[in-house]
Amino acid sequence: MTQTPGPDEKVCPFCAEVIRAAAVKCRYCHSDLPVLAEDADAPSDVRAVFPAAGTAHDIRETPAPAEHEPEPVTLLPAPALELPGQGTTLNRATSIMLVLCLVLALGIAGLFWSARVDDLATAGDGQVTSVPYRDAAMSAAAANAALVLSYGYKTLDDDEKKARAVLTAGFAKKYLAVMGKAGPKAADAKLTLKATVASTALISLRKSSAKVLLFVNTITTAAGSDRQQLNQNRVLMTMTRQDGDWVVSNLDAF
């Protein structure tokens, strides 16, 4: 039976469970809840990421021009890196020893985590219940989506290389087939696509596989133009654990 939220409750937009109205993270699906204006309408236009066979559209097709010019995107500059001056009390030998100790500590931590993967707590259906492992899977999905769905006409080869590094061999073939058509179109129109993940929701998680729903914003710009096209998409990503990392084995519009 569908629950009706009370005056101090709301419905999670990802798993439809009733939660506290002030919640910023769902206690059922662990999704980060977007902070939006009250009663804002959810986007209804979902761009197909990898369409079914036989359709004429693909992941990288040029979007239709925006009717209104969106707000400009302001990126914060990276903080400057402060280097120690000549008056530092650490000499070269001490600095080298500190670096070696840090590398050794990270190596030990990596071995400890690898050993823990086999001992992860799971529910009766095999779903992993470890919160750090679940958070790591969602973070990996967001990072992988940004790599796979972003590319520019000036950096196509480098962008494809970075994307293939986070794909399984089977899915890499599908990705390259799509980019074989989308890449030339982007080059001709001088387009750059920048994808960022606004929110994630974990559908299922096992020790070696995961399914994650991602809400992705893609900003498309053309060289020589101040206009930007914003597309809002829902993407269902399937990942596989490979050599200790999460790699993408499938990607579908949701």
PDB file of C-alpha atoms in Angstrom:
ATOM      1  CA  MET A   1       0.000   0.000   0.000  1.00  0.00           C
ATOM      2  CA  THR A   2       1.382   3.418  -0.925  1.00  0.00           C
ATOM      3  CA  GLN A   3       2.193   5.517   2.114  1.00  0.00           C
ATOM      4  CA  THR A   4       0.919   9.079   2.307  1.00  0.00           C
ATOM      5  CA  PRO A   5       3.562  11.486   3.644  1.00  0.00           C
ATOM      6  CA  GLY A   6       2.667  13.496   6.710  1.00  0.00           C
ATOM      7  CA  PRO A   7       3.141  17.255   7.164  1.00  0.00           C
ATOM      8  CA  ASP A   8       6.797  16.772   8.172  1.00  0.00           C
ATOM      9  CA  GLU A   9       7.546  14.082   5.573  1.00  0.00           C
ATOM     10  CA  LYS A  10       8.225  13.765   1.849  1.00  0.00           C
ATOM     11  CA  VAL A  11       8.702  11.014  -0.731  1.00  0.00           C
ATOM     12  CA  CYS A  12      12.224  10.152  -1.902  1.00  0.00           C
ATOM     13  CA  PRO A  13      12.341  10.841  -5.686  1.00  0.00           C
ATOM     14  CA  PHE A  14      14.681   7.886  -6.230  1.00  0.00           C
ATOM     15  CA  CYS A  15      13.131   4.979  -4.270  1.00  0.00           C
ATOM     16  CA  ALA A  16       9.638   6.409  -3.457  1.00  0.00           C
ATOM     17  CA  GLU A  17      10.006   5.736   0.285  1.00  0.00           C
ATOM     18  CA  VAL A  18       8.558   8.236   2.797  1.00  0.00           C
ATOM     19  CA  ILE A  19      11.317  10.131   4.626  1.00  0.00           C
ATOM     20  CA  ARG A  20      11.716  13.254   6.770  1.00  0.00           C
ATOM     21  CA  ALA A  21      11.009  16.516   4.967  1.00  0.00           C
ATOM     22  CA  ALA A  22      14.338  17.987   6.109  1.00  0.00           C
ATOM     23  CA  ALA A  23      16.388  14.967   4.976  1.00  0.00           C
ATOM     24  CA  VAL A  24      19.221  15.602   2.514  1.00  0.00           C
ATOM     25  CA  LYS A  25      20.118  11.887   2.157  1.00  0.00           C
ATOM     26  CA  CYS A  26      17.607   9.035   1.837  1.00  0.00           C
ATOM     27  CA  ARG A  27      17.958   6.469   4.627  1.00  0.00           C
ATOM     28  CA  TYR A  28      16.595   3.715   2.383  1.00  0.00           C
ATOM     29  CA  CYS A  29      18.533   4.051  -0.908  1.00  0.00           C
ATOM     30  CA  HIS A  30      21.310   6.353   0.435  1.00  0.00           C
ATOM     31  CA  SER A  31      20.748   8.831  -2.411  1.00  0.00           C
ATOM     32  CA  ASP A  32      21.815  12.445  -2.023  1.00  0.00           C
ATOM     33  CA  LEU A  33      18.611  14.474  -2.253  1.00  0.00           C
ATOM     34  CA  PRO A  34      18.804  17.587  -4.460  1.00  0.00           C
ATOM     35  CA  VAL A  35      18.038  20.893  -2.804  1.00  0.00           C
ATOM     36  CA  LEU A  36      15.425  22.370  -5.135  1.00  0.00           C
ATOM     37  CA  ALA A  37      12.735  24.990  -4.909  1.00  0.00           C
ATOM     38  CA  GLU A  38       9.518  23.682  -3.371  1.00  0.00           C
ATOM     39  CA  ASP A  39       7.216  21.839  -5.806  1.00  0.00           C
ATOM     40  CA  ALA A  40       9.772  22.153  -8.659  1.00  0.00           C
ATOM     41  CA  ASP A  41       8.879  20.039 -11.673  1.00  0.00           C
ATOM     42  CA  ALA A  42      11.242  17.162 -12.484  1.00  0.00           C
ATOM     43  CA  PRO A  43      12.722  17.205 -16.031  1.00  0.00           C
ATOM     44  CA  SER A  44      10.614  15.195 -18.428  1.00  0.00           C
ATOM     45  CA  ASP A  45      13.001  15.206 -21.383  1.00  0.00           C
ATOM     46  CA  VAL A  46      15.423  12.281 -21.137  1.00  0.00           C
ATOM     47  CA  ARG A  47      18.066  12.054 -23.853  1.00  0.00           C
ATOM     48  CA  ALA A  48      18.801   8.480 -24.983  1.00  0.00           C
ATOM     49  CA  VAL A  49      22.353   7.539 -24.096  1.00  0.00           C
ATOM     50  CA  PHE A  50      22.693   4.247 -25.920  1.00  0.00           C
ATOM     51  CA  PRO A  51      19.512   3.616 -27.971  1.00  0.00           C
ATOM     52  CA  ALA A  52      18.181   0.235 -28.924  1.00  0.00           C
ATOM     53  CA  ALA A  53      19.441  -1.413 -32.105  1.00  0.00           C
ATOM     54  CA  GLY A  54      17.855  -0.131 -35.289  1.00  0.00           C
ATOM     55  CA  THR A  55      17.220   3.439 -34.130  1.00  0.00           C
ATOM     56  CA  ALA A  56      18.791   6.361 -35.905  1.00  0.00           C
ATOM     57  CA  HIS A  57      19.928   8.230 -32.804  1.00  0.00           C
ATOM     58  CA  ASP A  58      23.037   7.747 -30.684  1.00  0.00           C
ATOM     59  CA  ILE A  59      24.683   9.016 -27.518  1.00  0.00           C
ATOM     60  CA  ARG A  60      26.642  11.814 -29.160  1.00  0.00           C
ATOM     61  CA  GLU A  61      24.137  13.439 -31.521  1.00  0.00           C
ATOM     62  CA  THR A  62      24.135  17.234 -31.547  1.00  0.00           C
ATOM     63  CA  PRO A  63      21.266  18.499 -29.314  1.00  0.00           C
ATOM     64  CA  ALA A  64      18.631  20.892 -30.617  1.00  0.00           C
ATOM     65  CA  PRO A  65      19.414  24.596 -30.067  1.00  0.00           C
ATOM     66  CA  ALA A  66      18.138  26.018 -26.795  1.00  0.00           C
ATOM     67  CA  GLU A  67      15.157  28.360 -26.999  1.00  0.00           C
ATOM     68  CA  HIS A  68      16.606  30.551 -24.266  1.00  0.00           C
ATOM     69  CA  GLU A  69      20.179  31.212 -23.410  1.00  0.00           C
ATOM     70  CA  PRO A  70      20.978  29.432 -20.101  1.00  0.00           C
ATOM     71  CA  GLU A  71      22.785  30.990 -17.225  1.00  0.00           C
ATOM     72  CA  PRO A  72      26.574  30.989 -17.750  1.00  0.00           C
ATOM     73  CA  VAL A  73      28.491  28.294 -15.918  1.00  0.00           C
ATOM     74  CA  THR A  74      31.110  29.668 -13.539  1.00  0.00           C
ATOM     75  CA  LEU A  75      33.949  27.362 -12.610  1.00  0.00           C
ATOM     76  CA  LEU A  76      35.928  27.995  -9.453  1.00  0.00           C
ATOM     77  CA  PRO A  77      39.697  28.188 -10.035  1.00  0.00           C
ATOM     78  CA  ALA A  78      41.837  25.515  -8.437  1.00  0.00           C
ATOM     79  CA  PRO A  79      43.582  26.708  -5.281  1.00  0.00           C
ATOM     80  CA  ALA A  80      47.207  27.644  -5.707  1.00  0.00           C
ATOM     81  CA  LEU A  81      49.730  25.123  -4.425  1.00  0.00           C
ATOM     82  CA  GLU A  82      52.021  26.690  -1.850  1.00  0.00           C
ATOM     83  CA  LEU A  83      55.565  25.335  -1.968  1.00  0.00           C
ATOM     84  CA  PRO A  84      57.916  25.535   1.016  1.00  0.00           C
ATOM     85  CA  GLY A  85      60.361  28.442   0.825  1.00  0.00           C
ATOM     86  CA  GLN A  86      64.060  28.448   1.423  1.00  0.00           C
ATOM     87  CA  GLY A  87      63.492  28.995   5.116  1.00  0.00           C
ATOM     88  CA  THR A  88      61.808  25.583   5.651  1.00  0.00           C
ATOM     89  CA  THR A  89      63.272  23.375   8.370  1.00  0.00           C
ATOM     90  CA  LEU A  90      62.873  20.218   6.284  1.00  0.00           C
ATOM     91  CA  ASN A  91      65.885  19.313   4.207  1.00  0.00           C
ATOM     92  CA  ARG A  92      65.867  17.123   1.084  1.00  0.00           C
ATOM     93  CA  ALA A  93      66.606  13.886   2.953  1.00  0.00           C
ATOM     94  CA  THR A  94      63.771  14.470   5.425  1.00  0.00           C
ATOM     95  CA  SER A  95      61.336  15.199   2.576  1.00  0.00           C
ATOM     96  CA  ILE A  96      62.299  11.976   0.811  1.00  0.00           C
ATOM     97  CA  MET A  97      61.779   9.974   4.007  1.00  0.00           C
ATOM     98  CA  LEU A  98      58.324  11.514   4.475  1.00  0.00           C
ATOM     99  CA  VAL A  99      57.338  10.588   0.913  1.00  0.00           C
ATOM    100  CA  LEU A 100      58.580   7.019   1.359  1.00  0.00           C
ATOM    101  CA  CYS A 101      56.634   6.667   4.609  1.00  0.00           C
ATOM    102  CA  LEU A 102      53.480   7.961   2.919  1.00  0.00           C
ATOM    103  CA  VAL A 103      53.843   5.532   0.008  1.00  0.00           C
ATOM    104  CA  LEU A 104      54.401   2.649   2.418  1.00  0.00           C
ATOM    105  CA  ALA A 105      51.333   3.611   4.466  1.00  0.00           C
ATOM    106  CA  LEU A 106      49.155   3.806   1.362  1.00  0.00           C
ATOM    107  CA  GLY A 107      50.422   0.427   0.177  1.00  0.00           C
ATOM    108  CA  ILE A 108      49.589  -1.200   3.518  1.00  0.00           C
ATOM    109  CA  ALA A 109      46.149   0.416   3.494  1.00  0.00           C
ATOM    110  CA  GLY A 110      45.529  -0.906  -0.016  1.00  0.00           C
ATOM    111  CA  LEU A 111      46.449  -4.459   0.996  1.00  0.00           C
ATOM    112  CA  PHE A 112      44.223  -4.177   4.071  1.00  0.00           C
ATOM    113  CA  TRP A 113      41.259  -3.004   1.968  1.00  0.00           C
ATOM    114  CA  SER A 114      41.789  -5.791  -0.611  1.00  0.00           C
ATOM    115  CA  ALA A 115      41.633  -8.336   2.187  1.00  0.00           C
ATOM    116  CA  ARG A 116      38.453  -6.755   3.533  1.00  0.00           C
ATOM    117  CA  VAL A 117      36.609  -7.012   0.190  1.00  0.00           C
ATOM    118  CA  ASP A 118      36.238 -10.767   0.592  1.00  0.00           C
ATOM    119  CA  ASP A 119      34.869 -10.283   4.105  1.00  0.00           C
ATOM    120  CA  LEU A 120      32.255  -7.647   3.307  1.00  0.00           C
ATOM    121  CA  ALA A 121      28.970  -7.986   5.160  1.00  0.00           C
ATOM    122  CA  THR A 122      26.125  -9.013   2.865  1.00  0.00           C
ATOM    123  CA  ALA A 123      22.378  -9.441   3.231  1.00  0.00           C
ATOM    124  CA  GLY A 124      20.577 -12.720   2.611  1.00  0.00           C
ATOM    125  CA  ASP A 125      20.215 -11.975  -1.106  1.00  0.00           C
ATOM    126  CA  GLY A 126      23.926 -11.259  -1.527  1.00  0.00           C
ATOM    127  CA  GLN A 127      23.602  -7.451  -1.478  1.00  0.00           C
ATOM    128  CA  VAL A 128      26.578  -5.735   0.159  1.00  0.00           C
ATOM    129  CA  THR A 129      25.534  -3.726   3.212  1.00  0.00           C
ATOM    130  CA  SER A 130      28.865  -2.039   3.938  1.00  0.00           C
ATOM    131  CA  VAL A 131      28.301   1.727   3.766  1.00  0.00           C
ATOM    132  CA  PRO A 132      31.905   2.615   2.708  1.00  0.00           C
ATOM    133  CA  TYR A 133      31.761   0.012  -0.080  1.00  0.00           C
ATOM    134  CA  ARG A 134      28.402   1.360  -1.282  1.00  0.00           C
ATOM    135  CA  ASP A 135      29.671   4.962  -1.213  1.00  0.00           C
ATOM    136  CA  ALA A 136      32.808   3.952  -3.125  1.00  0.00           C
ATOM    137  CA  ALA A 137      30.714   2.257  -5.828  1.00  0.00           C
ATOM    138  CA  MET A 138      28.516   5.346  -6.311  1.00  0.00           C
ATOM    139  CA  SER A 139      31.577   7.616  -6.442  1.00  0.00           C
ATOM    140  CA  ALA A 140      33.155   5.365  -9.068  1.00  0.00           C
ATOM    141  CA  ALA A 141      29.949   5.415 -11.133  1.00  0.00           C
ATOM    142  CA  ALA A 142      29.871   9.232 -11.097  1.00  0.00           C
ATOM    143  CA  ALA A 143      33.520   9.488 -12.124  1.00  0.00           C
ATOM    144  CA  ASN A 144      33.098   6.885 -14.886  1.00  0.00           C
ATOM    145  CA  ALA A 145      29.998   8.625 -16.282  1.00  0.00           C
ATOM    146  CA  ALA A 146      31.842  11.950 -16.485  1.00  0.00           C
ATOM    147  CA  LEU A 147      34.652  10.290 -18.481  1.00  0.00           C
ATOM    148  CA  VAL A 148      32.436   8.326 -20.856  1.00  0.00           C
ATOM    149  CA  LEU A 149      29.926  11.098 -21.615  1.00  0.00           C
ATOM    150  CA  SER A 150      32.381  14.015 -21.952  1.00  0.00           C
ATOM    151  CA  TYR A 151      34.408  14.820 -25.066  1.00  0.00           C
ATOM    152  CA  GLY A 152      35.516  17.728 -27.199  1.00  0.00           C
ATOM    153  CA  TYR A 153      36.270  18.213 -30.862  1.00  0.00           C
ATOM    154  CA  LYS A 154      39.866  19.229 -30.061  1.00  0.00           C
ATOM    155  CA  THR A 155      40.585  16.279 -27.747  1.00  0.00           C
ATOM    156  CA  LEU A 156      38.604  13.390 -29.268  1.00  0.00           C
ATOM    157  CA  ASP A 157      41.461  10.878 -29.315  1.00  0.00           C
ATOM    158  CA  ASP A 158      42.510  11.623 -25.747  1.00  0.00           C
ATOM    159  CA  ASP A 159      38.891  11.598 -24.518  1.00  0.00           C
ATOM    160  CA  GLU A 160      38.234   8.217 -26.123  1.00  0.00           C
ATOM    161  CA  LYS A 161      41.415   6.800 -24.584  1.00  0.00           C
ATOM    162  CA  LYS A 162      40.372   7.948 -21.101  1.00  0.00           C
ATOM    163  CA  ALA A 163      36.876   6.507 -21.580  1.00  0.00           C
ATOM    164  CA  ARG A 164      38.138   3.101 -22.761  1.00  0.00           C
ATOM    165  CA  ALA A 165      40.229   2.837 -19.588  1.00  0.00           C
ATOM    166  CA  VAL A 166      37.029   2.573 -17.487  1.00  0.00           C
ATOM    167  CA  LEU A 167      35.104   0.223 -19.816  1.00  0.00           C
ATOM    168  CA  THR A 168      35.010  -3.550 -20.092  1.00  0.00           C
ATOM    169  CA  ALA A 169      36.343  -4.975 -23.354  1.00  0.00           C
ATOM    170  CA  GLY A 170      32.838  -5.870 -24.520  1.00  0.00           C
ATOM    171  CA  PHE A 171      31.325  -2.477 -23.818  1.00  0.00           C
ATOM    172  CA  ALA A 172      34.345  -0.662 -25.251  1.00  0.00           C
ATOM    173  CA  LYS A 173      33.409  -2.050 -28.699  1.00  0.00           C
ATOM    174  CA  LYS A 174      29.923  -0.579 -28.398  1.00  0.00           C
ATOM    175  CA  TYR A 175      31.326   2.748 -27.216  1.00  0.00           C
ATOM    176  CA  LEU A 176      33.778   2.963 -30.113  1.00  0.00           C
ATOM    177  CA  ALA A 177      31.020   2.161 -32.612  1.00  0.00           C
ATOM    178  CA  VAL A 178      28.933   5.057 -31.266  1.00  0.00           C
ATOM    179  CA  MET A 179      31.892   7.441 -31.181  1.00  0.00           C
ATOM    180  CA  GLY A 180      32.765   6.470 -34.739  1.00  0.00           C
ATOM    181  CA  LYS A 181      29.630   8.355 -35.781  1.00  0.00           C
ATOM    182  CA  ALA A 182      29.470  11.019 -33.073  1.00  0.00           C
ATOM    183  CA  GLY A 183      33.120  12.062 -33.222  1.00  0.00           C
ATOM    184  CA  PRO A 184      33.079  13.349 -36.825  1.00  0.00           C
ATOM    185  CA  LYS A 185      29.831  15.226 -36.136  1.00  0.00           C
ATOM    186  CA  ALA A 186      31.400  16.957 -33.137  1.00  0.00           C
ATOM    187  CA  ALA A 187      34.503  17.798 -35.156  1.00  0.00           C
ATOM    188  CA  ASP A 188      32.478  19.290 -38.025  1.00  0.00           C
ATOM    189  CA  ALA A 189      30.342  21.419 -35.670  1.00  0.00           C
ATOM    190  CA  LYS A 190      33.281  22.140 -33.302  1.00  0.00           C
ATOM    191  CA  LEU A 191      31.332  20.928 -30.271  1.00  0.00           C
ATOM    192  CA  THR A 192      32.457  20.238 -26.722  1.00  0.00           C
ATOM    193  CA  LEU A 193      30.327  18.183 -24.300  1.00  0.00           C
ATOM    194  CA  LYS A 194      30.940  18.345 -20.562  1.00  0.00           C
ATOM    195  CA  ALA A 195      29.032  15.842 -18.405  1.00  0.00           C
ATOM    196  CA  THR A 196      28.654  16.173 -14.637  1.00  0.00           C
ATOM    197  CA  VAL A 197      26.694  13.913 -12.290  1.00  0.00           C
ATOM    198  CA  ALA A 198      24.149  15.788 -10.172  1.00  0.00           C
ATOM    199  CA  SER A 199      23.028  12.813  -8.072  1.00  0.00           C
ATOM    200  CA  THR A 200      23.359   9.029  -7.770  1.00  0.00           C
ATOM    201  CA  ALA A 201      21.112   6.247  -6.494  1.00  0.00           C
ATOM    202  CA  LEU A 202      22.371   2.724  -5.891  1.00  0.00           C
ATOM    203  CA  ILE A 203      20.001   0.109  -7.349  1.00  0.00           C
ATOM    204  CA  SER A 204      21.951  -3.020  -6.382  1.00  0.00           C
ATOM    205  CA  LEU A 205      25.452  -3.850  -5.149  1.00  0.00           C
ATOM    206  CA  ARG A 206      27.291  -7.133  -4.899  1.00  0.00           C
ATOM    207  CA  LYS A 207      30.992  -7.729  -4.325  1.00  0.00           C
ATOM    208  CA  SER A 208      31.754  -7.864  -8.055  1.00  0.00           C
ATOM    209  CA  SER A 209      28.841  -6.016  -9.707  1.00  0.00           C
ATOM    210  CA  ALA A 210      26.746  -2.892  -9.239  1.00  0.00           C
ATOM    211  CA  LYS A 211      23.842  -1.032 -10.827  1.00  0.00           C
ATOM    212  CA  VAL A 212      23.627   2.721 -10.261  1.00  0.00           C
ATOM    213  CA  LEU A 213      21.067   5.282 -11.411  1.00  0.00           C
ATOM    214  CA  LEU A 214      22.727   8.594 -12.278  1.00  0.00           C
ATOM    215  CA  PHE A 215      21.225  12.013 -12.925  1.00  0.00           C
ATOM    216  CA  VAL A 216      23.589  13.588 -15.458  1.00  0.00           C
ATOM    217  CA  ASN A 217      23.766  17.185 -16.681  1.00  0.00           C
ATOM    218  CA  THR A 218      25.480  17.647 -20.043  1.00  0.00           C
ATOM    219  CA  ILE A 219      26.493  21.115 -21.233  1.00  0.00           C
ATOM    220  CA  THR A 220      27.211  21.440 -24.973  1.00  0.00           C
ATOM    221  CA  THR A 221      29.102  24.421 -26.365  1.00  0.00           C
ATOM    222  CA  ALA A 222      30.159  25.310 -29.919  1.00  0.00           C
ATOM    223  CA  ALA A 223      33.408  27.081 -30.754  1.00  0.00           C
ATOM    224  CA  GLY A 224      32.917  30.801 -31.298  1.00  0.00           C
ATOM    225  CA  SER A 225      29.510  30.893 -29.600  1.00  0.00           C
ATOM    226  CA  ASP A 226      28.513  32.104 -26.138  1.00  0.00           C
ATOM    227  CA  ARG A 227      25.394  29.927 -26.112  1.00  0.00           C
ATOM    228  CA  GLN A 228      25.274  26.696 -24.113  1.00  0.00           C
ATOM    229  CA  GLN A 229      22.824  23.798 -24.363  1.00  0.00           C
ATOM    230  CA  LEU A 230      21.953  21.991 -21.113  1.00  0.00           C
ATOM    231  CA  ASN A 231      20.597  18.434 -21.317  1.00  0.00           C
ATOM    232  CA  GLN A 232      19.381  16.616 -18.207  1.00  0.00           C
ATOM    233  CA  ASN A 233      19.495  12.833 -18.407  1.00  0.00           C
ATOM    234  CA  ARG A 234      18.853   9.749 -16.291  1.00  0.00           C
ATOM    235  CA  VAL A 235      21.349   6.970 -16.948  1.00  0.00           C
ATOM    236  CA  LEU A 236      21.404   3.410 -15.627  1.00  0.00           C
ATOM    237  CA  MET A 237      25.005   2.202 -15.326  1.00  0.00           C
ATOM    238  CA  THR A 238      26.083  -1.399 -14.779  1.00  0.00           C
ATOM    239  CA  MET A 239      29.599  -1.860 -13.405  1.00  0.00           C
ATOM    240  CA  THR A 240      31.894  -4.842 -12.905  1.00  0.00           C
ATOM    241  CA  ARG A 241      34.720  -5.191 -10.412  1.00  0.00           C
ATOM    242  CA  GLN A 242      37.918  -5.645 -12.414  1.00  0.00           C
ATOM    243  CA  ASP A 243      41.469  -5.681 -10.987  1.00  0.00           C
ATOM    244  CA  GLY A 244      40.231  -3.884  -7.883  1.00  0.00           C
ATOM    245  CA  ASP A 245      38.453  -1.114  -9.805  1.00  0.00           C
ATOM    246  CA  TRP A 246      34.867  -0.510 -10.944  1.00  0.00           C
ATOM    247  CA  VAL A 247      34.571  -0.470 -14.752  1.00  0.00           C
ATOM    248  CA  VAL A 248      31.469   0.130 -16.894  1.00  0.00           C
ATOM    249  CA  SER A 249      29.930  -2.947 -18.532  1.00  0.00           C
ATOM    250  CA  ASN A 250      26.727  -1.291 -19.760  1.00  0.00           C
ATOM    251  CA  LEU A 251      25.080   2.128 -20.010  1.00  0.00           C
ATOM    252  CA  ASP A 252      21.422   2.777 -20.842  1.00  0.00           C
ATOM    253  CA  ALA A 253      18.971   5.666 -20.790  1.00  0.00           C
ATOM    254  CA  PHE A 254      16.474   5.254 -17.950  1.00  0.00           C
TER     255      PHE A 254
END
